[in-house]
Amino acid sequence: MLSEIGIFGDLNKSELSSLESACHPEKHKKRNAIFSEGDPADWLFILVKGKVKITKLSNEGKELILEMISPPDFFGGLAVVKGFPYPANAVAVEDCEILKMPKSAFLKTLEKHPDMTVKMLGNLIERVKASHENMKNIALEKVDSRIAYTLVKIADKHGIKKKEGILLDTKVTKQELADMVGTTVETTIRIMSKFKKSGYIDDTDGKILIKKMDVLKDFTA
């Protein structure tokens, strides 16, 4: 499993086996909190199955989704590396299987592999940048632009090229999309319906198909 995650890709079989042996498997039901903002960052989390959302609460108490995690991937890494409490919440969007890697085991591996440290820092920088862009987008852009931006961002990470367009290979509910862009589910439904009627998007088996990526990108320009 760890070998499928980029930052661990250069470790040999013995090192991967040792790290996996140090991990603690957990199962979380849908809507369970995996960790909360302010908790001590004692673990790096590896998502094996399911989907996890990283969230913050606005000043008005509304949940904002900063990132959606799909397997195989890790989360909680920034706090572990920097040594401060988790800066956000991690919540199971659906039933999940997770590996908890002890902070000590992870940091020890980083110390032995400078190239892994570089990969880790690059990954974290991209995640922080994406979160900041998302918050800026929520604050400054119109809702249709925010939704278009979010669809493009999800496609960059989970998009699969099809003859008809780009299929988002992860199910995103209207409520989740609304939380990602900081609006109501009613507004999200209205704008998604407008996008569908205009031929920009479609849906198949509960997943979103982007038919006109260039048009959605124009919304965000």
Coordinates of C-alpha atoms in Angstrom, one line a residue:
M1 CA 0.0 0.0 0.0
L2 CA 2.7 2.5 1.0
S3 CA 4.6 2.0 -2.2
E4 CA 1.6 3.4 -4.1
I5 CA 2.0 6.8 -2.4
G6 CA 4.5 9.0 -4.1
I7 CA 6.6 10.1 -1.0
F8 CA 7.2 6.4 -0.1
G9 CA 8.0 5.3 -3.7
D10 CA 11.8 5.1 -3.4
L11 CA 11.9 3.1 -0.2
N12 CA 13.0 -0.6 -0.5
K13 CA 10.8 -3.5 0.4
S14 CA 12.4 -3.9 3.8
E15 CA 11.9 -0.3 4.7
L16 CA 8.3 -0.3 3.5
S17 CA 7.6 -3.5 5.4
S18 CA 9.0 -2.0 8.6
L19 CA 6.9 1.2 8.2
E20 CA 3.8 -0.8 7.5
S21 CA 4.4 -3.0 10.6
A22 CA 4.6 0.1 12.7
C23 CA 1.2 1.3 11.5
H24 CA -2.1 0.8 13.4
P25 CA -5.1 -0.1 11.3
E26 CA -8.4 1.6 12.0
K27 CA -11.9 1.6 10.6
H28 CA -14.1 4.7 10.7
K29 CA -17.8 4.9 10.0
K30 CA -19.2 7.6 7.8
R31 CA -19.2 11.1 9.5
N32 CA -16.8 9.9 12.2
A33 CA -14.1 12.5 13.2
I34 CA -10.7 11.0 12.6
F35 CA -9.0 14.0 14.3
S36 CA -10.1 17.5 15.3
E37 CA -8.5 20.9 15.0
G38 CA -6.1 21.4 17.9
D39 CA -5.4 17.7 18.6
P40 CA -1.7 16.8 19.0
A41 CA -0.2 15.6 15.7
D42 CA 1.0 12.2 16.9
W43 CA 0.1 10.3 13.7
L44 CA 0.4 10.4 10.0
F45 CA -2.7 9.0 8.4
I46 CA -2.8 6.8 5.4
L47 CA -6.1 6.4 3.6
V48 CA -6.6 2.8 2.4
K49 CA -10.3 2.8 1.6
G50 CA -13.1 5.3 1.6
K51 CA -13.0 9.1 1.4
V52 CA -12.0 11.8 3.9
K53 CA -12.6 15.5 4.0
I54 CA -10.3 18.1 5.6
T55 CA -12.5 20.9 7.0
K56 CA -12.4 24.2 8.9
L57 CA -15.3 26.1 10.5
S58 CA -15.9 29.7 9.4
N59 CA -16.5 32.5 11.8
E60 CA -20.2 31.9 11.4
G61 CA -19.8 28.2 12.3
K62 CA -20.2 26.9 8.7
E63 CA -18.1 23.9 7.6
L64 CA -15.7 24.6 4.8
I65 CA -14.1 21.7 3.0
L66 CA -10.4 22.5 2.3
E67 CA -9.5 19.2 0.7
M68 CA -11.0 15.8 -0.3
I69 CA -8.7 12.8 0.3
S70 CA -9.1 9.6 -1.8
P71 CA -7.0 6.4 -1.5
P72 CA -4.2 5.8 -1.7
D73 CA -3.0 9.0 0.0
F74 CA -1.9 10.5 3.3
F75 CA -3.1 13.4 5.4
G76 CA -2.1 15.1 8.6
G77 CA 1.5 15.4 7.3
L78 CA 2.0 19.2 7.7
A79 CA 1.3 19.1 11.4
V80 CA 3.5 16.0 11.9
V81 CA 6.5 17.5 10.1
K82 CA 6.2 21.0 11.6
G83 CA 5.4 19.8 15.2
F84 CA 2.2 21.7 15.8
P85 CA -1.4 20.5 16.5
Y86 CA -3.6 19.5 13.5
P87 CA -4.8 22.8 12.0
A88 CA -8.0 21.4 10.7
N89 CA -10.5 18.6 11.1
A90 CA -10.5 15.2 9.3
V91 CA -13.9 13.5 8.9
A92 CA -14.9 10.3 7.2
V93 CA -17.1 11.1 4.2
E94 CA -17.9 7.3 3.9
D95 CA -16.8 4.2 5.7
C96 CA -13.0 4.3 5.8
E97 CA -10.0 2.1 6.4
I98 CA -6.9 3.9 7.6
L99 CA -3.4 3.2 8.7
K100 CA -2.0 5.4 11.5
M101 CA 1.7 5.8 11.3
P102 CA 3.4 6.9 14.5
K103 CA 5.1 10.3 14.2
S104 CA 8.4 8.9 15.5
A105 CA 8.6 6.2 12.8
F106 CA 7.7 8.6 10.1
L107 CA 10.2 11.3 11.1
K108 CA 12.9 8.7 11.6
T109 CA 12.4 7.6 8.0
L110 CA 12.5 11.2 6.8
E111 CA 15.9 11.7 8.5
K112 CA 17.3 8.7 6.7
H113 CA 16.0 9.7 3.3
P114 CA 16.7 13.4 2.3
D115 CA 15.1 12.8 -1.1
M116 CA 11.9 11.7 0.6
T117 CA 11.9 14.9 2.7
V118 CA 12.1 16.9 -0.5
K119 CA 9.1 15.0 -1.9
M120 CA 7.2 15.5 1.3
L121 CA 7.8 19.2 1.5
G122 CA 6.9 19.6 -2.2
N123 CA 3.6 17.8 -1.6
L124 CA 2.8 19.8 1.5
I125 CA 3.6 23.1 -0.3
E126 CA 1.2 22.2 -3.1
R127 CA -1.6 21.3 -0.5
V128 CA -1.1 24.5 1.4
K129 CA -1.2 26.5 -1.8
A130 CA -4.3 24.7 -3.0
S131 CA -6.0 25.4 0.4
H132 CA -5.1 29.1 0.3
E133 CA -6.3 29.4 -3.3
N134 CA -9.6 27.7 -2.3
M135 CA -10.1 30.1 0.6
K136 CA -9.3 33.1 -1.6
N137 CA -11.7 31.8 -4.2
I138 CA -14.4 31.5 -1.7
A139 CA -13.8 35.1 -0.5
L140 CA -13.5 36.8 -3.8
E141 CA -15.2 35.0 -6.7
K142 CA -18.8 34.6 -7.8
V143 CA -20.4 31.3 -6.9
D144 CA -20.5 29.9 -10.4
S145 CA -16.7 30.7 -10.8
R146 CA -16.1 29.0 -7.4
I147 CA -17.9 25.9 -8.5
A148 CA -16.1 25.8 -11.9
Y149 CA -12.8 26.2 -10.2
T150 CA -13.5 23.4 -7.7
L151 CA -14.6 21.0 -10.5
V152 CA -11.4 21.8 -12.5
K153 CA -9.3 21.2 -9.3
I154 CA -11.0 17.8 -8.6
A155 CA -10.5 16.9 -12.3
D156 CA -6.8 17.6 -12.0
K157 CA -6.5 15.1 -9.2
H158 CA -9.2 12.5 -10.0
G159 CA -10.0 13.1 -13.6
I160 CA -10.0 10.2 -16.1
K161 CA -10.0 11.0 -19.9
K162 CA -13.0 9.6 -21.7
K163 CA -14.2 10.0 -25.2
E164 CA -17.0 12.3 -24.0
G165 CA -14.8 14.4 -21.7
I166 CA -13.1 14.1 -18.2
L167 CA -14.8 11.9 -15.7
L168 CA -14.3 12.7 -12.0
D169 CA -13.4 9.3 -10.6
T170 CA -14.8 10.1 -7.2
K171 CA -18.4 10.7 -6.2
V172 CA -19.0 14.3 -5.0
T173 CA -22.4 15.1 -3.6
K174 CA -24.1 18.5 -4.0
Q175 CA -23.7 19.1 -0.3
E176 CA -20.0 18.3 -0.4
L177 CA -19.5 20.6 -3.4
A178 CA -21.5 23.3 -1.6
D179 CA -19.2 23.0 1.5
M180 CA -16.1 23.2 -0.7
V181 CA -17.1 26.5 -2.2
G182 CA -18.9 28.0 0.8
T183 CA -22.4 28.2 -0.5
T184 CA -25.8 26.5 0.0
V185 CA -26.7 23.2 -1.5
E186 CA -29.7 24.9 -3.2
T187 CA -27.4 27.3 -5.0
T188 CA -25.1 24.5 -5.9
I189 CA -27.9 22.5 -7.4
R190 CA -29.1 25.5 -9.4
I191 CA -25.7 26.3 -10.9
M192 CA -24.9 22.6 -11.6
S193 CA -28.2 22.4 -13.4
K194 CA -27.3 25.5 -15.4
F195 CA -23.9 23.9 -16.3
K196 CA -25.6 20.7 -17.4
K197 CA -28.2 22.5 -19.5
S198 CA -25.4 24.5 -21.2
G199 CA -23.6 21.2 -22.0
Y200 CA -20.6 21.9 -19.9
I201 CA -21.1 18.9 -17.6
D202 CA -23.1 15.7 -17.4
D203 CA -23.3 12.8 -14.9
T204 CA -22.9 9.1 -15.2
D205 CA -23.4 6.5 -12.4
G206 CA -23.4 9.3 -9.8
K207 CA -20.1 10.8 -11.0
I208 CA -19.6 14.1 -12.8
L209 CA -18.5 14.2 -16.4
I210 CA -16.9 17.4 -17.6
K211 CA -17.6 17.8 -21.2
K212 CA -16.2 21.3 -21.8
M213 CA -13.2 21.7 -19.6
D214 CA -12.0 24.8 -21.5
V215 CA -15.3 26.6 -20.7
L216 CA -15.0 25.8 -16.9
K217 CA -11.4 27.1 -17.0
D218 CA -12.6 30.3 -18.6
F219 CA -14.9 30.9 -15.5
T220 CA -11.8 30.9 -13.3
A221 CA -9.6 33.1 -15.5

